[in-house]
Amino acid sequence: MKTKKLVSTIWCEGCSGCHMSFLDMDEKLVDLIKNGMAFSATPFTDLKIPPHGTDIGIIEGSVATDTQEEEVKMMRERCKIIIAMGDCAVFGGIPTMRNRYETTEIFSRAYKQAETNYNQHLPAGEDISKLLAKVKPVNEVIKVDYYIPGCPPTPEAIYEVLSKLIEGKTPELKGKLLSYE
Amino acid sequence: MKKFKINSVEYSIDTEKTIFEFLKDIGIYIPTLCYHPYLRPVGSCRVCIIKDRGKFKNSCATFIDDGMDIETHTPELIEIRKWILQFLFSERNHYCMYCCVTNDCEFQNLGYYTGLDHFHFPTFRNIFDIDNSHPYILFDNNRCVLCSRCVRVCSEVAGHFVLSENNKGEHSIIVADNGVQFGKSSCTSCGLCVQVCPTGTFVDKYSMYLGRSWETQKIRSYCFSCPVGCGIEIYKRGNNIVKIYSDWNSFTKGLICYKGRYETVINYRKYKNKTNIDIYEDLNKIIKNVDENSVAVVDGTLFNEEIEKIRELFPNTFALYKVNPKILDNSISFDELDNYQTYIIAGWDLNKEYGTIGSIIKRNKYYRNCKVIYLDNEKFEVSGKTIFIYKNYYDPNFISGFIGGMDCDHLVLPLNTNDVGLLKLIGNKTLQEVDNLKYSSIFIFSRYLNINISNIISRFRRKFLFTIDINRYSDLFDEVFPIVSEFEINGSFYNLFNQLLYVERVFDKEVV
């Protein structure tokens, strides 16, 4: 009996579309599980912290807050292979649109000038994460081993990478599997 | 005879050729970005890099020499090309999912070709302002890869010299007129920069998000908006024109002006689904009996076939010109326009009308140091082979006063697209010469009526008009019939160089 490959995913500054695309593998998920994939901490299992020695860590979304920075570093410590999944994790994506502006400007627009905002209070408290000055792709914070670009990546691309990794091969995205949009 | 090796295979040629051209001929693909087949190579992007006897060279701008030993696809070269692309990708805003040209982008395709799946370097370092001031074109330096295709096409081909590069290094940007807003610059909106841009830096506002090139059907045709008749490519999707590009392989060699590229598209969308009469097919059904009191008047905005049909139906057919066309027999060809040393221009603006002829004159002035004379200058001297270019509706006495006895060629610019064809088919029989007491009904046929006819028609008792814009003249006429646009019929017309050009039907006419 083969040993199970533990897969863990987290969701940073993104829209969860990549996780939806992950679930969109449908019956191929069963294939992967039959071939030896097992989930540890993921939004699907509602667990937050993967165990040490997890085989594959998948990160969706860019790094925009100090909490996300810590989470991403935690993933690197606990996982042997890190995959950046989706355009936000790979390139920075839509959240980098705010890099044009200062964080104070962004807060002011969202919590003070917004047409639907009547209280005009900035959110405050120790529990709330701090915005980083710039939104960064994951590879600016930690070392990333494999990249699956796409907004979202197709289920076929995710399957290609995971199935190759479970077999112990090096995945490579080519042709229609490689897409920036 | 030059002998050289490519990937250890020996070749020899006699002619001067760049390495890239030769590789293309023998079927070896090298990725390129700044190279464009109709522009002079500059070798600025370095994506087409190859190795010759240990030295890296760009294949698009290096000519083949004796003894070369060229490598094209070693692992080292593939890796270098990938790195060059990474530098370009990470320098500016190349996030494909929020760009309107995604999936229809040369730069993006290069990324896919090289298998680029991430950037090594931090992105979005310099942020430039987006220029939305131009009526037809959106201009965003953040997506620019500085290939300078737009700068080259604006000067070498179009002769406008509006675009240039400014600043240095990563701060380099493309600017119009050395830094004024694009919409306030001297841009004539020929749109060639949009056509050659490999990224989304220059984008047509009227065609964005309406369909990518591969989702559209491409139809080669000729522009019907002025008598030059430039070769165009119409990109059609469903019942809409997505965009019109100039045809590099036509007799005008890629030249076009704002009328052909933008105004025809806007006009087509304006009148789409509102007109349904094809003169060639439907006129018999509408007009059953023509009595001898009726007179038909045709102008140059109709195709030859339509004019013939009307002439068949009406025994009394007259032509409508702005002024009496005594001279419309231009004998020079489009290509010969490049051969003159002095251009004399009367009564028209190089940038606003007959833009393609304007482009030729402007680029010859710069590259061949030709003399361009406007006839409002009182005194002038001509030198070399001279051509006199003027509208046929310019005051003829004024022109003959200037050119009396001067040895020069003539190019007469008619007002309407098919005025030459109209002259061939109907001749000088114009409405001004008609005995107006003889006729009581008048039928005017004009796709885009642009000659003032209110004085003429007031003498007739019953007045009918066949035109595309039925609302504009409805109060002057008893009845106005909507005729289809130039894209909904097969037809032919003569351009001002006496060439017979055929226009293919792009859309079936709508049943209203």
XYZ file of C-alpha atoms in Angstrom:
693
model
C 0.000 0.000 0.000
C 1.330 3.386 -1.043
C 1.698 6.101 1.575
C -0.867 8.845 1.336
C 0.241 12.260 -0.003
C -1.168 14.890 2.340
C -2.510 17.998 0.578
C -3.267 21.200 2.393
C -4.666 24.431 0.906
C -5.112 27.973 2.170
C -6.981 30.929 0.822
C -5.366 34.369 1.154
C -6.301 37.565 -0.737
C -8.407 35.966 -3.440
C -12.000 35.321 -4.398
C -12.037 31.529 -3.739
C -12.586 30.967 -7.453
C -9.467 28.777 -7.553
C -10.853 26.576 -4.784
C -14.096 26.340 -6.754
C -12.065 25.288 -9.766
C -10.323 22.722 -7.536
C -13.714 21.247 -6.576
C -14.695 21.427 -10.226
C -12.343 18.514 -10.887
C -15.406 16.453 -9.866
C -14.840 12.743 -10.453
C -11.158 13.351 -11.063
C -10.901 14.240 -7.361
C -11.913 10.652 -6.699
C -9.155 9.515 -9.069
C -6.645 11.595 -7.148
C -7.816 10.231 -3.816
C -7.686 6.673 -5.182
C -4.136 7.329 -6.351
C -3.083 8.399 -2.893
C -4.120 11.986 -2.227
C -5.490 12.911 1.185
C -6.694 16.276 2.498
C -5.409 17.750 5.710
C -6.104 21.416 6.540
C -8.151 23.049 3.749
C -11.200 25.323 3.513
C -13.047 22.147 2.460
C -12.212 20.336 5.682
C -12.499 23.578 7.674
C -9.124 23.035 9.327
C -6.653 25.918 9.472
C -3.215 24.542 10.323
C -1.595 21.711 8.372
C 0.586 19.232 10.275
C 4.368 19.349 9.915
C 5.542 17.249 6.993
C 2.490 17.825 4.819
C 3.492 16.842 1.277
C 1.802 19.468 -0.867
C 0.686 22.944 0.204
C -1.490 24.921 -2.202
C -1.889 28.672 -1.791
C -4.660 30.659 -3.400
C -4.595 34.451 -3.382
C -1.935 37.100 -3.012
C -0.376 38.320 0.238
C -2.053 41.536 1.360
C -2.070 41.525 5.185
C 0.358 40.665 7.952
C -1.742 37.617 8.924
C -1.582 36.274 5.389
C 2.170 36.798 5.382
C 2.439 34.681 8.553
C 0.107 32.023 7.167
C 2.088 31.732 3.969
C 5.345 31.398 5.921
C 3.691 28.775 8.127
C 2.732 26.822 4.989
C 6.334 26.919 3.781
C 7.567 25.567 7.134
C 5.047 22.746 7.276
C 4.819 21.672 3.614
C 7.447 19.987 1.448
C 6.128 21.347 -1.864
C 4.391 24.702 -2.278
C 2.125 25.399 -5.251
C 0.889 28.918 -6.041
C -2.567 28.439 -7.538
C -4.272 31.134 -9.589
C -3.228 34.509 -10.936
C -3.357 36.254 -7.533
C -0.904 33.832 -5.951
C 1.319 33.686 -9.050
C 1.333 37.301 -10.288
C -0.500 39.299 -7.608
C -3.690 39.546 -9.611
C -6.683 41.792 -9.081
C -5.742 42.781 -5.463
C -2.589 44.492 -6.800
C -4.834 47.143 -8.289
C -4.644 48.813 -4.892
C -0.857 49.136 -5.192
C -1.522 52.355 -7.035
C -2.762 53.984 -3.838
C -1.634 54.510 -0.248
C -3.344 52.329 2.389
C -4.764 55.434 4.104
C -6.421 56.427 0.814
C -7.906 52.965 0.466
C -9.311 52.963 4.019
C -10.721 56.409 3.543
C -12.433 55.405 0.279
C -13.846 52.188 1.726
C -14.940 53.299 5.189
C -15.449 57.064 4.966
C -16.290 58.138 1.440
C -18.222 55.054 0.412
C -21.774 56.007 -0.512
C -23.360 53.269 1.591
C -21.276 53.909 4.690
C -23.158 55.834 7.392
C -20.978 55.218 10.466
C -17.682 56.334 8.965
C -15.682 54.333 11.503
C -12.392 52.807 10.551
C -12.289 49.192 11.721
C -9.968 48.925 14.712
C -8.867 46.217 17.114
C -6.006 43.873 17.794
C -7.700 40.953 16.054
C -7.929 42.738 12.735
C -5.014 42.154 10.394
C -2.980 45.108 9.176
C -2.839 45.848 5.474
C 0.618 45.621 3.940
C 1.755 48.660 1.987
C 1.780 46.639 -1.226
C 0.007 43.458 -2.262
C 2.563 40.812 -3.231
C 2.471 37.547 -5.114
C 3.398 34.543 -2.973
C 6.865 34.127 -4.473
C 7.903 37.525 -3.116
C 7.370 36.189 0.430
C 8.398 32.520 0.306
C 9.997 30.118 -2.149
C 7.394 28.568 -4.432
C 8.029 25.270 -6.210
C 5.260 25.117 -8.811
C 2.918 27.651 -10.371
C -0.562 27.213 -11.847
C -1.551 30.547 -13.412
C -5.120 31.223 -14.539
C -8.065 33.218 -13.298
C -9.135 30.683 -12.233
C -6.884 27.859 -13.431
C -8.829 25.177 -15.251
C -9.633 21.975 -13.300
C -7.581 20.158 -15.956
C -4.499 22.241 -15.113
C -4.888 21.591 -11.377
C -5.419 17.888 -12.023
C -2.369 17.734 -14.285
C -0.111 19.232 -11.606
C -1.496 17.207 -8.678
C -1.585 13.898 -10.511
C 2.022 14.290 -11.669
C 3.167 15.262 -8.160
C 1.389 12.291 -6.591
C 3.142 9.997 -9.052
C 6.426 11.636 -8.090
C 6.942 13.299 -11.500
C 7.668 16.937 -12.354
C 4.566 18.654 -13.704
C 4.718 21.046 -16.644
C 1.822 23.123 -17.971
C 1.701 23.380 -21.745
C -0.756 24.339 -24.446
C -4.267 25.067 -23.244
C -3.382 24.180 -19.649
C -1.199 27.292 -19.422
C -3.428 30.350 -19.316
C -3.122 33.776 -17.705
C -6.828 34.461 -17.637
C 27.472 33.854 -52.686
C 27.354 33.650 -48.906
C 27.844 30.278 -47.270
C 26.714 29.755 -43.695
C 25.367 27.159 -41.292
C 22.099 27.020 -39.398
C 21.960 24.380 -36.669
C 24.902 22.632 -38.398
C 23.107 22.467 -41.783
C 24.854 24.325 -44.607
C 23.024 26.923 -46.693
C 23.994 29.562 -49.208
C 22.270 32.667 -50.573
C 23.021 35.419 -53.077
C 20.716 38.142 -51.827
C 20.775 40.397 -48.779
C 18.496 38.892 -46.174
C 18.192 39.106 -42.431
C 18.647 35.929 -40.447
C 15.005 36.054 -39.342
C 13.705 36.305 -42.912
C 15.826 33.368 -43.992
C 14.718 31.253 -41.021
C 11.110 32.058 -41.859
C 11.685 30.959 -45.461
C 13.077 27.596 -44.433
C 10.318 27.100 -41.847
C 12.162 27.631 -38.558
C 10.024 29.635 -36.122
C 11.742 32.239 -33.991
C 9.585 34.233 -31.584
C 9.556 37.980 -32.282
C 7.970 40.971 -30.630
C 9.262 44.286 -31.993
C 9.603 42.873 -35.511
C 6.781 43.673 -37.915
C 6.903 42.515 -41.545
C 5.959 45.927 -42.963
C 8.225 48.068 -40.755
C 11.971 48.528 -40.626
C 13.522 46.229 -37.996
C 15.103 47.893 -34.963
C 15.980 44.884 -32.802
C 14.907 46.519 -29.560
C 13.160 43.665 -27.743
C 15.819 40.953 -28.253
C 13.241 38.158 -28.107
C 14.433 36.822 -31.482
C 17.937 36.245 -30.109
C 20.183 33.642 -31.782
C 23.815 32.626 -31.332
C 26.426 33.039 -34.056
C 29.939 31.674 -33.401
C 29.602 32.270 -29.648
C 28.046 35.736 -29.888
C 24.415 36.586 -29.239
C 22.688 38.500 -32.028
C 19.132 39.535 -32.768
C 18.010 37.734 -35.866
C 15.494 40.341 -37.078
C 18.044 43.098 -37.646
C 21.209 41.129 -38.475
C 21.975 40.395 -42.106
C 23.346 37.030 -43.103
C 27.076 37.081 -43.663
C 29.604 34.645 -45.060
C 30.795 32.018 -42.588
C 28.053 32.419 -40.005
C 27.373 29.439 -37.764
C 23.920 30.057 -36.336
C 22.245 28.215 -33.483
C 18.533 28.849 -33.052
C 17.026 26.596 -30.392
C 19.688 25.472 -27.932
C 18.477 25.086 -24.309
C 20.568 28.163 -23.469
C 18.779 30.303 -26.082
C 15.340 29.079 -25.013
C 16.175 29.963 -21.411
C 17.471 33.421 -22.429
C 14.303 34.156 -24.412
C 12.271 33.214 -21.361
C 14.293 35.592 -19.193
C 13.948 38.436 -21.702
C 10.193 37.941 -21.664
C 10.205 37.890 -17.865
C 11.941 41.269 -17.790
C 9.323 42.663 -20.154
C 6.395 41.076 -18.333
C 7.398 42.153 -14.854
C 8.328 45.712 -15.788
C 4.757 46.960 -16.237
C 1.137 45.996 -15.795
C 0.832 42.741 -17.711
C -1.904 41.116 -15.673
C -3.792 39.545 -18.508
C -7.095 39.034 -16.759
C -7.793 42.717 -16.547
C -6.723 43.618 -20.030
C -9.197 43.897 -22.895
C -6.905 42.263 -25.459
C -6.333 39.070 -23.482
C -6.472 35.955 -25.629
C -5.817 38.139 -28.689
C -2.380 39.430 -27.715
C 0.975 38.754 -29.369
C 2.853 39.364 -26.140
C 0.663 36.955 -24.173
C 1.095 34.318 -26.888
C 4.871 34.630 -26.502
C 4.474 33.946 -22.784
C 2.503 30.802 -23.583
C 4.992 29.780 -26.271
C 7.927 29.957 -23.873
C 5.949 28.339 -21.037
C 6.341 31.330 -18.735
C 4.257 30.563 -15.642
C 5.441 33.193 -13.148
C 7.641 36.278 -12.811
C 10.884 36.271 -10.869
C 10.835 39.993 -10.267
C 8.531 42.338 -8.380
C 5.958 43.871 -10.714
C 4.063 47.141 -10.968
C 6.999 49.348 -10.041
C 6.281 52.312 -12.287
C 2.742 53.463 -12.696
C 1.865 55.758 -15.582
C -1.287 57.708 -16.222
C -3.851 56.260 -18.588
C -4.681 58.615 -21.453
C -8.358 58.440 -22.378
C -8.512 61.817 -24.101
C -8.545 60.509 -27.680
C -11.994 60.069 -29.236
C -11.248 56.650 -30.755
C -8.180 55.231 -29.020
C -7.417 54.311 -25.415
C -3.729 54.747 -24.681
C -2.169 53.040 -21.651
C 1.606 53.199 -21.190
C 1.360 50.692 -18.334
C 0.930 47.904 -20.878
C 3.719 49.068 -23.176
C 6.711 46.837 -23.966
C 8.551 49.623 -25.822
C 8.765 47.665 -29.057
C 8.385 51.022 -30.880
C 6.160 49.528 -33.578
C 3.679 52.387 -33.064
C 6.426 54.997 -33.367
C 7.722 53.400 -36.551
C 4.334 52.935 -38.191
C 3.328 56.503 -37.322
C 6.389 57.885 -39.083
C 7.505 55.360 -41.719
C 4.120 54.317 -43.034
C 1.565 56.931 -42.057
C 3.910 59.913 -42.176
C 2.220 61.636 -39.245
C 5.226 61.721 -36.848
C 2.971 62.078 -33.817
C 4.255 59.290 -31.569
C 7.770 59.165 -30.142
C 9.620 57.732 -27.160
C 10.398 59.817 -24.130
C 12.546 59.379 -20.978
C 15.051 56.587 -20.394
C 15.277 53.036 -19.131
C 12.324 51.757 -17.159
C 10.798 55.244 -17.199
C 10.563 55.224 -21.014
C 7.119 55.974 -22.320
C 5.457 56.553 -25.650
C 4.257 60.144 -25.991
C 2.228 62.057 -28.547
C 3.721 65.311 -29.834
C 6.501 65.177 -27.216
C 4.156 64.950 -24.270
C 0.749 66.483 -24.860
C -2.473 64.583 -24.225
C -3.172 62.138 -27.016
C -6.570 63.657 -27.740
C -5.110 67.145 -28.025
C -2.140 66.098 -30.157
C -1.802 66.350 -33.921
C -2.934 62.702 -34.249
C -5.127 62.226 -37.304
C -6.696 59.023 -35.902
C -5.559 56.730 -38.692
C -5.331 54.013 -36.021
C -2.291 52.234 -37.448
C -0.710 52.269 -33.967
C -3.642 50.174 -32.740
C -3.245 47.793 -35.624
C 0.448 47.063 -35.012
C 0.509 47.189 -31.185
C 1.427 43.709 -29.874
C -0.098 44.434 -26.444
C -3.078 46.416 -25.178
C -1.251 49.753 -25.076
C -3.291 51.176 -27.945
C -6.861 49.913 -28.046
C -9.831 50.859 -30.207
C -12.603 52.125 -27.967
C -15.193 51.175 -30.557
C -14.102 47.556 -30.846
C -12.962 46.525 -27.373
C -14.813 43.563 -25.862
C -16.843 43.021 -29.058
C -14.837 40.014 -30.236
C -11.283 38.760 -30.549
C -9.700 38.422 -33.974
C -10.086 34.644 -33.964
C -13.769 34.905 -33.080
C -14.445 37.092 -36.096
C -14.703 36.516 -39.813
C -12.222 38.523 -41.850
C -13.436 39.958 -45.171
C -11.090 41.752 -47.556
C -12.723 44.733 -49.195
C -12.241 48.368 -50.204
C -13.181 51.419 -48.215
C -16.184 53.253 -49.639
C -15.916 56.412 -47.582
C -13.767 58.448 -49.968
C -12.618 58.203 -53.620
C -9.192 56.755 -52.711
C -10.740 53.339 -51.990
C -8.086 51.973 -49.600
C -7.848 48.220 -49.120
C -9.441 47.190 -45.832
C -10.085 44.088 -43.776
C -13.521 43.994 -42.191
C -13.750 41.914 -39.017
C -17.332 40.738 -38.722
C -18.970 38.947 -35.827
C -22.661 38.153 -35.890
C -24.403 41.128 -37.425
C -21.814 43.616 -36.252
C -18.567 45.045 -37.571
C -16.075 44.576 -34.763
C -13.300 46.581 -36.368
C -11.816 47.620 -39.678
C -8.090 47.212 -40.262
C -6.104 48.313 -43.275
C -5.013 45.632 -45.736
C -1.214 45.454 -46.063
C -1.493 43.459 -49.270
C -3.774 45.848 -51.138
C -2.658 48.592 -53.514
C -2.628 51.126 -50.657
C -0.128 48.948 -48.696
C -1.650 49.300 -45.255
C -2.575 52.963 -45.378
C -5.933 54.064 -44.026
C -7.472 57.138 -42.416
C -9.964 57.805 -39.627
C -12.878 57.766 -42.070
C -12.237 54.219 -43.196
C -11.279 52.839 -39.837
C -13.694 54.495 -37.438
C -16.379 56.574 -39.131
C -17.625 53.777 -41.360
C -17.966 51.476 -38.342
C -19.812 54.140 -36.365
C -22.051 54.890 -39.356
C -22.812 51.228 -39.905
C -23.850 50.772 -36.287
C -25.955 53.943 -36.452
C -28.005 52.803 -39.450
C -27.958 49.073 -38.721
C -31.411 47.430 -38.890
C -33.023 50.691 -39.974
C -32.723 50.386 -43.733
C -33.910 47.635 -46.052
C -34.018 48.739 -49.699
C -31.410 47.304 -52.022
C -31.650 49.458 -55.159
C -30.316 46.692 -57.354
C -32.879 44.126 -56.201
C -35.860 46.063 -54.882
C -36.237 49.163 -57.038
C -38.514 47.402 -59.534
C -40.904 46.488 -56.742
C -41.151 50.030 -55.379
C -41.288 52.016 -58.609
C -43.565 50.220 -61.055
C -44.327 52.881 -63.652
C -42.044 55.698 -64.633
C -43.736 58.367 -66.707
C -41.980 60.853 -68.915
C -42.457 63.607 -66.377
C -40.175 61.887 -63.877
C -36.489 62.516 -63.560
C -33.905 60.553 -61.576
C -30.833 62.141 -60.022
C -27.892 59.992 -58.908
C -24.745 60.958 -57.032
C -21.379 59.325 -56.468
C -22.264 57.630 -53.197
C -23.810 54.708 -55.083
C -22.119 51.716 -56.679
C -21.875 51.247 -60.449
C -24.470 48.480 -60.422
C -26.976 50.684 -58.634
C -26.406 53.560 -61.023
C -26.923 51.238 -64.003
C -30.130 49.899 -62.487
C -31.519 53.393 -62.014
C -30.524 54.364 -65.547
C -32.298 51.283 -66.840
C -35.498 52.228 -65.060
C -35.520 55.970 -65.676
C -35.115 57.244 -69.246
C -34.173 60.622 -67.822
C -31.267 60.088 -65.420
C -28.997 62.895 -64.400
C -25.879 63.065 -62.275
C -25.357 65.164 -59.189
C -21.887 66.619 -58.679
C -20.699 69.374 -56.416
C -19.400 71.227 -59.493
C -19.358 70.267 -63.126
C -16.612 67.659 -63.530
C -14.643 68.711 -66.585
C -11.534 66.838 -65.490
C -11.736 63.518 -63.672
C -9.451 61.483 -65.892
C -6.532 60.979 -63.533
C -3.884 59.016 -65.376
C -1.388 58.444 -62.565
C -1.523 55.383 -60.333
C -1.327 55.175 -56.549
C 2.248 53.882 -56.614
C 3.414 56.744 -58.826
C 2.430 59.238 -56.138
C 5.685 58.382 -54.374
C 7.810 59.556 -57.311
C 7.317 63.326 -57.213
C 9.650 65.993 -55.934
C 7.108 68.777 -55.498
C 3.516 68.471 -54.360
C 1.165 71.412 -54.863
C -2.010 71.209 -52.829
C -5.120 73.284 -53.304
C -8.230 73.382 -51.236
C -7.893 70.360 -48.998
C -6.356 69.495 -45.662
C -3.763 66.690 -45.664
C -4.889 65.520 -42.252
C -8.638 65.616 -42.670
C -9.556 64.448 -46.156
C -8.064 61.845 -48.490
C -5.867 60.892 -45.537
C -3.995 58.204 -47.419
C -2.752 60.653 -50.043
C -1.891 63.012 -47.199
C 0.191 60.266 -45.584
C 2.178 59.717 -48.752
C 2.926 63.417 -49.154
C 3.894 63.839 -45.497
C 6.279 60.878 -45.390
C 7.875 61.912 -48.682
C 8.437 65.384 -47.330
C 10.399 63.945 -44.435
C 12.201 60.954 -45.919
C 12.840 62.291 -49.439
C 12.946 65.989 -48.589
C 10.195 66.774 -51.073
C 8.633 70.190 -51.366
C 5.006 70.622 -50.350
C 3.273 73.826 -51.427
C -0.138 74.957 -50.320
C -1.829 77.239 -52.788
C -2.495 79.916 -50.241
C 1.194 80.815 -50.508
C 1.332 83.663 -52.942
C 4.723 83.079 -54.502
C 6.382 79.734 -54.979
C 8.920 77.969 -57.135
C 8.649 74.350 -58.150
C 11.556 71.988 -58.734
C 11.779 68.447 -60.078
C 8.835 66.332 -61.071
C 5.730 68.114 -59.857
C 2.198 67.031 -59.144
C -0.762 69.284 -58.537
C -3.432 67.771 -56.290
C -6.739 69.552 -55.931
C -10.410 68.927 -55.384
C -12.516 69.009 -58.511
C -14.967 71.218 -56.712
C -12.319 73.826 -56.008
C -12.817 77.066 -57.953
C -11.566 76.143 -61.465
C -10.703 79.734 -62.413
C -8.427 80.019 -59.420
C -6.624 76.804 -60.307
C -6.134 77.613 -63.970
C -4.776 80.994 -62.958
C -2.087 79.287 -60.918
C -1.106 76.430 -63.157
C -1.438 78.114 -66.519
C 1.517 76.890 -68.547
C 3.175 75.045 -65.682
C 4.558 71.615 -66.545
C 3.095 69.309 -63.925
C 0.925 66.243 -63.471
C -2.563 66.536 -62.063
C -4.485 64.576 -59.493
C -8.074 65.666 -59.172
C -9.885 64.719 -56.004
C -13.620 64.214 -56.473
C -16.039 64.752 -53.596
C -17.932 61.481 -53.594
C -16.512 57.991 -53.641
C -17.810 56.908 -57.023
C -17.838 60.244 -58.865
C -15.472 58.744 -61.437
C -17.873 55.870 -62.077
C -20.779 58.281 -62.249
C -18.972 60.279 -64.898
C -18.250 57.117 -66.861
C -21.847 55.903 -66.693
C -23.926 59.046 -66.896
C -21.448 61.623 -68.035
C -21.827 65.358 -67.808
C -25.610 65.247 -67.860
C -26.108 67.185 -64.663
C -29.252 68.423 -63.052
C -28.263 72.059 -63.391
C -28.682 71.717 -67.167
C -32.154 70.245 -66.975
C -35.117 72.125 -68.351
C -37.064 72.139 -65.137
C -40.391 73.055 -66.687
C -40.477 69.739 -68.475
C -40.521 67.465 -65.443
C -42.789 67.370 -62.441
C -41.443 64.521 -60.287
C -37.883 64.107 -59.041
C -36.320 60.957 -57.570
C -32.990 61.554 -55.859
C -30.713 58.570 -55.176
C -27.864 59.221 -52.763
C -26.523 56.995 -50.028
C -24.948 59.859 -48.081
C -26.400 63.087 -49.419
C -23.738 65.769 -48.917
C -24.574 68.314 -51.622
C -27.087 71.054 -50.942
C -30.068 70.360 -53.202
C -32.825 72.425 -51.592
C -32.760 75.047 -54.400
C -33.005 72.420 -57.100
C -35.811 70.364 -55.687
C -38.024 73.294 -54.812
C -38.905 73.579 -58.509
C -40.495 70.122 -58.612
C -44.001 69.231 -57.588
C -43.370 65.703 -56.283
C -40.077 64.846 -54.611
C -38.731 61.464 -53.486
C -35.432 60.580 -51.875
C -33.598 57.252 -51.524
C -30.955 57.598 -48.812
C -29.600 55.932 -45.702
C -30.469 58.654 -43.190
C -34.221 58.917 -43.630
C -34.880 61.370 -40.808
C -32.509 64.109 -41.913
C -34.368 65.190 -45.057
C -37.870 64.002 -44.327
C -39.366 67.509 -44.282
C -37.969 68.427 -47.715
C -39.430 65.430 -49.554
C -42.802 63.827 -50.069
C -41.384 60.458 -49.162
C -37.962 59.154 -48.119
C -36.967 55.521 -48.712
C -34.237 53.856 -46.621
C -31.535 52.206 -48.757
C -29.029 49.765 -47.321
C -25.464 50.642 -46.366
C -22.419 49.835 -48.471
C -21.797 46.721 -46.375
C -25.070 45.067 -47.330
C -24.657 44.801 -51.104
C -22.231 43.504 -53.678
C -20.959 46.317 -55.821
C -18.120 47.948 -57.649
C -16.834 51.484 -57.926
C -14.065 53.455 -59.593
C -11.620 55.160 -57.300
C -9.884 58.385 -58.222
C -7.011 56.447 -59.813
C -9.508 54.941 -62.289
C -9.206 51.490 -60.685
C -12.341 49.363 -60.681
C -12.696 47.987 -57.131
C -15.123 45.270 -56.089
C -16.813 45.324 -52.703
C -18.186 42.092 -51.310
C -21.430 41.914 -49.353
C -20.548 41.722 -45.655
C -24.028 41.381 -44.165
C -27.354 40.245 -45.476
C -29.845 43.087 -45.389
C -32.250 43.131 -42.481
C -35.935 42.603 -43.092
C -37.464 45.579 -41.321
